[in-house]
């Protein structure tokens, strides 16, 4: 079949669909979808991403058949609009805009008012009775065509415009009279001729071809390439091109244009949030030249226009089930929607929006009724408009791990006194993105990147930002601009990253050349320190102490839903009582890895004791040194067990090679010599003896305990004695002793026997009941390959995927960073999709994990299985762990909520039918509920049929009450 490159939309119908993002780009798919759901969208057509990819690969030659298709669709557009492209009397004007499958705000090009010429501009003036508007439209086309299509200098044209306004003594474009615009058009055409040796094309077909090619080309413009690199956009190869009938917001006081969000993107509040300029075109809003009118004010002054927008807001959220960011224009009182997309939001807003969309109606019933009566809202939307627009599962699925990370953004510490704040406050701006940041001032994006490259925290200060600045904006901790509003480039981009940003700080007087600025009488130079409070919009001089903030109430609500939804348990990797408590606050359900060697580094005393143990030449001396370590370890374990309050705690026996602990310098050897009486020379000789060429594959892990059983004995004694003590204090305790780096079942068997002998003797003597588990880490390929035999001896497996990745891939986890980026950088070799030390290599290491689980469970059906490598807190890997039926993942305390979320998302993905559920319309909601129920039933039945049938209402209630109590407690603790 012949490939189709051009898709029409208009008059209530579109050839494309909202699901065709990859083919039509985000904007094209959006226009098709909006047309299909009945929104007032100006007609037009979309040229596919494939066509862009082809043209860029063939020196701007269009694919066969595309030209004929474009001509056909233009004819169709002319029919729908009743106007003709190039008509001298009543010309059809179109915009030509880019639109990739992933949002790249401001990165590619747009040409407006295409179709105007020396003749048709007069026709337009006559037809509209507004020559000022017609000549202004023509000068805009000349300006954009010259710069975007022909690549002429933007600043020269801007200067000409500026000079004209100065000469006339005018501040705003809207005040420039028709004759002056006409004069400027002549000037622009002359400049065009001088620069290109050609006349500005009067033929609209030449204009259209040039504009389409310019948009195709803009895919490879440096700013777009940088943006894709920074945002890691690697899976799309071009942009769609949207050619659409122009509508005008500058046709009088009943016209206007604006940008808005269906909810507040900073706080998530359920308010219509945005700005509008009366009698203006879109770029006037973005340029921030005039102060826009807030939508609240529009409601007061022009309720009719506001109600049209309100109806659109309801239709959008009902259909997309998401907060939308939209551009609109009123032309003589009639609303047109130019584009909509999922709105970027702060992490706080992400939680509030998700929770409120799932639990509260968008607008009240009476509003919905009024809008239907006014015929702005189709009747079929009336009921849905006053109900929640999504389900809880959709709310969970929408939150990203990064949203959680960003929730814990720094704020200025409350320890900084009011007086200090007052004395350091130098200016106020618009609080575009919350959170605080401090760093040294850089005045250009390059400078910011350079300073950040040296490891310095940077505050990027600009008059305004443009897409060229994204590299520096990314490198900076915070962004401060002199101009712009909440929808300016700086604000939109920074919000997407959750990066602290203040805009519109008019007190700044920046001198780029001198590398300094004056702010209310103070001079701040490049490299001076500033602190920004993006929540209040305040700028402080100097570096203030920052702390991590409280998450919003909706975080707890959503995490409550997450915990109900997930099957996978989430533990933490923690080695101190402080970390353990933090992890419990973050929702950890146990410790999956306590690295005991970390305890040996805690104080100089402990370091000396372990060093003494290592340099000991006899078992007796080694034992004596270990006896000195025992109380330290026991006390640590008591602290951890108490902090974990009955949750399981997996303690790993000593893992790293011994030489990591020995003195390296003569000075250190002499210090140790004083404590042990062993001569310094002998200590250094012993250190040399312990040296290994390849220590990570050497005398470490459980091999230490094979050769030095007294290490195992001391550690097991410390764990069990601590557990007994905690038990005696009336607390619950569940120790799990974990043996690292196993390579053979027999090796493990020897160590398990020794462990049990020590533990059982202590428990017997104490006369307490203390169940404990002994298991192993699966960190070597051999352990994984012989998992069946290993499981005969181990009561649990914990996949140590750091070492397992290292050993399976044959890549050093400590050194591979030097070249590994080439392996996962999409612009380089791109051999793997991600860094395999951060996101589990599911095709390789993952296979080993899956087969070890199958073999292990076959040998021991109740084998408990978890993961404690870095991957345990990485969302994609957590989802993998769910799919291979692990019991838990374990990760660092701050990643615990991320893992909880990913675990719930994995359960939802498993239960959700392939096609994504977009809206919460009744029938769809019912269908999803049915599927979810079915899957849950199947799971419960297959896991524990008896428990499932025995579960009474009462036990469910008690569980619920207990959980609520727990959540309340955790929240309290966080406070
Ligand atoms: C592992 O190897 O995955 C692991 C958790 O152990 P460590 O990182 O301490 O070697
Ligand atoms: Mg390891």
PDB file of C-alpha atoms in Angstrom, residues 249-393:
ATOM      1  CA  UNK A 249      -6.188  37.079  18.504  1.00  0.00           C
ATOM      2  CA  UNK A 250      -5.393  40.610  17.395  1.00  0.00           C
ATOM      3  CA  UNK A 251      -8.649  41.477  15.687  1.00  0.00           C
ATOM      4  CA  UNK A 252     -10.014  43.798  18.354  1.00  0.00           C
ATOM      5  CA  UNK A 253     -11.074  43.775  21.966  1.00  0.00           C
ATOM      6  CA  UNK A 254     -13.196  40.658  21.580  1.00  0.00           C
ATOM      7  CA  UNK A 255     -10.084  38.810  20.410  1.00  0.00           C
ATOM      8  CA  UNK A 256      -7.103  37.606  22.361  1.00  0.00           C
ATOM      9  CA  UNK A 257      -4.714  34.821  22.935  1.00  0.00           C
ATOM     10  CA  UNK A 258      -3.335  32.928  25.893  1.00  0.00           C
ATOM     11  CA  UNK A 259      -1.629  29.987  27.468  1.00  0.00           C
ATOM     12  CA  UNK A 260      -3.127  28.102  30.355  1.00  0.00           C
ATOM     13  CA  UNK A 261      -3.063  24.954  32.448  1.00  0.00           C
ATOM     14  CA  UNK A 262      -6.172  23.090  33.531  1.00  0.00           C
ATOM     15  CA  UNK A 263      -4.737  23.109  37.093  1.00  0.00           C
ATOM     16  CA  UNK A 264      -2.049  25.150  38.815  1.00  0.00           C
ATOM     17  CA  UNK A 265       1.240  23.563  37.668  1.00  0.00           C
ATOM     18  CA  UNK A 266       3.147  24.835  40.708  1.00  0.00           C
ATOM     19  CA  UNK A 267       0.831  23.800  43.543  1.00  0.00           C
ATOM     20  CA  UNK A 268      -1.535  21.427  41.775  1.00  0.00           C
ATOM     21  CA  UNK A 269      -4.533  23.380  43.060  1.00  0.00           C
ATOM     22  CA  UNK A 270      -7.758  22.813  41.156  1.00  0.00           C
ATOM     23  CA  UNK A 271      -7.909  26.285  39.598  1.00  0.00           C
ATOM     24  CA  UNK A 272      -7.820  27.404  36.002  1.00  0.00           C
ATOM     25  CA  UNK A 273      -4.336  28.822  35.770  1.00  0.00           C
ATOM     26  CA  UNK A 274      -3.013  30.985  32.997  1.00  0.00           C
ATOM     27  CA  UNK A 275      -2.611  34.263  31.252  1.00  0.00           C
ATOM     28  CA  UNK A 276      -4.304  35.939  28.332  1.00  0.00           C
ATOM     29  CA  UNK A 277      -3.592  39.022  26.307  1.00  0.00           C
ATOM     30  CA  UNK A 278      -6.501  40.849  24.727  1.00  0.00           C
ATOM     31  CA  UNK A 279      -6.001  41.924  21.115  1.00  0.00           C
ATOM     32  CA  UNK A 280      -2.659  40.148  20.675  1.00  0.00           C
ATOM     33  CA  UNK A 281      -0.980  37.201  18.963  1.00  0.00           C
ATOM     34  CA  UNK A 282       0.558  34.185  20.670  1.00  0.00           C
ATOM     35  CA  UNK A 283       4.156  35.305  20.560  1.00  0.00           C
ATOM     36  CA  UNK A 284       3.212  38.464  22.482  1.00  0.00           C
ATOM     37  CA  UNK A 285       2.284  36.250  25.426  1.00  0.00           C
ATOM     38  CA  UNK A 286       5.511  34.267  25.282  1.00  0.00           C
ATOM     39  CA  UNK A 287       7.625  37.407  24.808  1.00  0.00           C
ATOM     40  CA  UNK A 288       6.214  38.790  28.062  1.00  0.00           C
ATOM     41  CA  UNK A 289       6.139  42.351  26.651  1.00  0.00           C
ATOM     42  CA  UNK A 290       2.737  43.196  28.073  1.00  0.00           C
ATOM     43  CA  UNK A 291       1.375  42.182  31.429  1.00  0.00           C
ATOM     44  CA  UNK A 292      -1.165  39.476  30.708  1.00  0.00           C
ATOM     45  CA  UNK A 293      -4.592  39.251  32.244  1.00  0.00           C
ATOM     46  CA  UNK A 294      -5.151  36.349  34.634  1.00  0.00           C
ATOM     47  CA  UNK A 295      -7.969  33.960  33.851  1.00  0.00           C
ATOM     48  CA  UNK A 296      -9.674  34.912  37.136  1.00  0.00           C
ATOM     49  CA  UNK A 297      -9.954  38.459  35.843  1.00  0.00           C
ATOM     50  CA  UNK A 298     -11.314  37.202  32.539  1.00  0.00           C
ATOM     51  CA  UNK A 299     -14.089  35.451  34.445  1.00  0.00           C
ATOM     52  CA  UNK A 300     -15.094  38.801  35.892  1.00  0.00           C
ATOM     53  CA  UNK A 301     -14.720  40.961  32.827  1.00  0.00           C
ATOM     54  CA  UNK A 302     -15.686  38.613  29.980  1.00  0.00           C
ATOM     55  CA  UNK A 303     -17.685  35.725  31.475  1.00  0.00           C
ATOM     56  CA  UNK A 304     -18.770  34.492  28.067  1.00  0.00           C
ATOM     57  CA  UNK A 305     -15.203  33.946  26.917  1.00  0.00           C
ATOM     58  CA  UNK A 306     -14.315  32.417  30.269  1.00  0.00           C
ATOM     59  CA  UNK A 307     -17.178  29.917  30.057  1.00  0.00           C
ATOM     60  CA  UNK A 308     -16.053  28.748  26.608  1.00  0.00           C
ATOM     61  CA  UNK A 309     -12.626  28.110  28.100  1.00  0.00           C
ATOM     62  CA  UNK A 310     -14.102  26.392  31.146  1.00  0.00           C
ATOM     63  CA  UNK A 311     -16.038  23.963  28.958  1.00  0.00           C
ATOM     64  CA  UNK A 312     -12.869  23.142  27.056  1.00  0.00           C
ATOM     65  CA  UNK A 313     -11.063  22.573  30.329  1.00  0.00           C
ATOM     66  CA  UNK A 314     -13.655  19.985  31.371  1.00  0.00           C
ATOM     67  CA  UNK A 315     -13.641  18.239  27.980  1.00  0.00           C
ATOM     68  CA  UNK A 316      -9.860  18.041  27.990  1.00  0.00           C
ATOM     69  CA  UNK A 317      -9.521  16.525  31.464  1.00  0.00           C
ATOM     70  CA  UNK A 318     -12.384  14.089  30.876  1.00  0.00           C
ATOM     71  CA  UNK A 319     -10.824  12.882  27.649  1.00  0.00           C
ATOM     72  CA  UNK A 320      -7.168  12.893  28.596  1.00  0.00           C
ATOM     73  CA  UNK A 321      -7.541  12.182  32.306  1.00  0.00           C
ATOM     74  CA  UNK A 322      -4.536  14.467  32.734  1.00  0.00           C
ATOM     75  CA  UNK A 323      -3.762  18.068  33.562  1.00  0.00           C
ATOM     76  CA  UNK A 324      -3.403  19.836  30.212  1.00  0.00           C
ATOM     77  CA  UNK A 325      -1.401  22.790  29.086  1.00  0.00           C
ATOM     78  CA  UNK A 326      -3.166  24.564  26.222  1.00  0.00           C
ATOM     79  CA  UNK A 327      -2.785  27.447  23.837  1.00  0.00           C
ATOM     80  CA  UNK A 328      -5.910  29.244  22.729  1.00  0.00           C
ATOM     81  CA  UNK A 329      -7.076  32.166  20.676  1.00  0.00           C
ATOM     82  CA  UNK A 330     -10.312  34.086  20.603  1.00  0.00           C
ATOM     83  CA  UNK A 331     -11.085  35.524  17.189  1.00  0.00           C
ATOM     84  CA  UNK A 332     -13.963  37.959  17.464  1.00  0.00           C
ATOM     85  CA  UNK A 333     -15.393  36.211  20.528  1.00  0.00           C
ATOM     86  CA  UNK A 334     -15.038  32.652  19.169  1.00  0.00           C
ATOM     87  CA  UNK A 335     -12.658  30.308  20.928  1.00  0.00           C
ATOM     88  CA  UNK A 336     -10.099  28.180  19.077  1.00  0.00           C
ATOM     89  CA  UNK A 337      -7.795  25.676  20.722  1.00  0.00           C
ATOM     90  CA  UNK A 338      -4.409  25.642  19.051  1.00  0.00           C
ATOM     91  CA  UNK A 339      -2.734  22.929  21.002  1.00  0.00           C
ATOM     92  CA  UNK A 340      -2.877  20.922  24.181  1.00  0.00           C
ATOM     93  CA  UNK A 341      -0.511  18.546  25.864  1.00  0.00           C
ATOM     94  CA  UNK A 342       0.128  17.054  29.272  1.00  0.00           C
ATOM     95  CA  UNK A 343       1.257  20.000  31.371  1.00  0.00           C
ATOM     96  CA  UNK A 344       4.630  19.990  33.074  1.00  0.00           C
ATOM     97  CA  UNK A 345       4.313  20.368  36.807  1.00  0.00           C
ATOM     98  CA  UNK A 346       6.293  20.513  39.993  1.00  0.00           C
ATOM     99  CA  UNK A 347       6.545  17.261  41.974  1.00  0.00           C
ATOM    100  CA  UNK A 348       4.312  18.703  44.712  1.00  0.00           C
ATOM    101  CA  UNK A 349       1.734  19.499  42.054  1.00  0.00           C
ATOM    102  CA  UNK A 350       2.126  16.038  40.494  1.00  0.00           C
ATOM    103  CA  UNK A 351       0.938  14.403  43.729  1.00  0.00           C
ATOM    104  CA  UNK A 352      -1.874  16.846  44.393  1.00  0.00           C
ATOM    105  CA  UNK A 353      -3.176  16.637  40.840  1.00  0.00           C
ATOM    106  CA  UNK A 354      -3.048  12.839  40.749  1.00  0.00           C
ATOM    107  CA  UNK A 355      -4.836  12.479  44.093  1.00  0.00           C
ATOM    108  CA  UNK A 356      -7.459  15.143  43.435  1.00  0.00           C
ATOM    109  CA  UNK A 357      -8.167  13.905  39.920  1.00  0.00           C
ATOM    110  CA  UNK A 358      -8.830  10.460  41.379  1.00  0.00           C
ATOM    111  CA  UNK A 359     -10.993  11.623  44.269  1.00  0.00           C
ATOM    112  CA  UNK A 360     -12.649  14.942  43.481  1.00  0.00           C
ATOM    113  CA  UNK A 361     -14.658  16.429  40.622  1.00  0.00           C
ATOM    114  CA  UNK A 362     -13.044  19.011  38.378  1.00  0.00           C
ATOM    115  CA  UNK A 363     -15.986  21.426  38.385  1.00  0.00           C
ATOM    116  CA  UNK A 364     -19.202  21.587  40.324  1.00  0.00           C
ATOM    117  CA  UNK A 365     -22.512  20.196  39.071  1.00  0.00           C
ATOM    118  CA  UNK A 366     -24.077  23.627  38.684  1.00  0.00           C
ATOM    119  CA  UNK A 367     -21.154  24.871  36.573  1.00  0.00           C
ATOM    120  CA  UNK A 368     -21.465  21.815  34.356  1.00  0.00           C
ATOM    121  CA  UNK A 369     -25.194  22.388  33.979  1.00  0.00           C
ATOM    122  CA  UNK A 370     -24.676  26.055  33.110  1.00  0.00           C
ATOM    123  CA  UNK A 371     -22.046  25.258  30.475  1.00  0.00           C
ATOM    124  CA  UNK A 372     -24.364  22.729  28.836  1.00  0.00           C
ATOM    125  CA  UNK A 373     -27.167  25.274  28.839  1.00  0.00           C
ATOM    126  CA  UNK A 374     -24.879  27.829  27.230  1.00  0.00           C
ATOM    127  CA  UNK A 375     -24.063  25.152  24.612  1.00  0.00           C
ATOM    128  CA  UNK A 376     -20.358  25.374  25.316  1.00  0.00           C
ATOM    129  CA  UNK A 377     -20.236  21.888  26.845  1.00  0.00           C
ATOM    130  CA  UNK A 378     -21.796  19.006  24.902  1.00  0.00           C
ATOM    131  CA  UNK A 379     -24.524  17.324  26.965  1.00  0.00           C
ATOM    132  CA  UNK A 380     -22.659  13.990  26.963  1.00  0.00           C
ATOM    133  CA  UNK A 381     -19.957  15.531  29.167  1.00  0.00           C
ATOM    134  CA  UNK A 382     -22.291  16.929  31.808  1.00  0.00           C
ATOM    135  CA  UNK A 383     -22.193  14.010  34.247  1.00  0.00           C
ATOM    136  CA  UNK A 384     -18.486  13.228  33.786  1.00  0.00           C
ATOM    137  CA  UNK A 385     -17.548  16.888  34.346  1.00  0.00           C
ATOM    138  CA  UNK A 386     -18.616  16.709  37.976  1.00  0.00           C
ATOM    139  CA  UNK A 387     -16.951  13.345  38.768  1.00  0.00           C
ATOM    140  CA  UNK A 388     -13.291  12.416  39.383  1.00  0.00           C
ATOM    141  CA  UNK A 389     -11.621  12.043  36.007  1.00  0.00           C
ATOM    142  CA  UNK A 390      -9.288   9.127  36.739  1.00  0.00           C
ATOM    143  CA  UNK A 391      -9.011   6.033  38.930  1.00  0.00           C
ATOM    144  CA  UNK A 392      -6.500   5.484  41.708  1.00  0.00           C
ATOM    145  CA  UNK A 393      -4.496   3.075  39.553  1.00  0.00           C
TER     146      UNK A 393
END
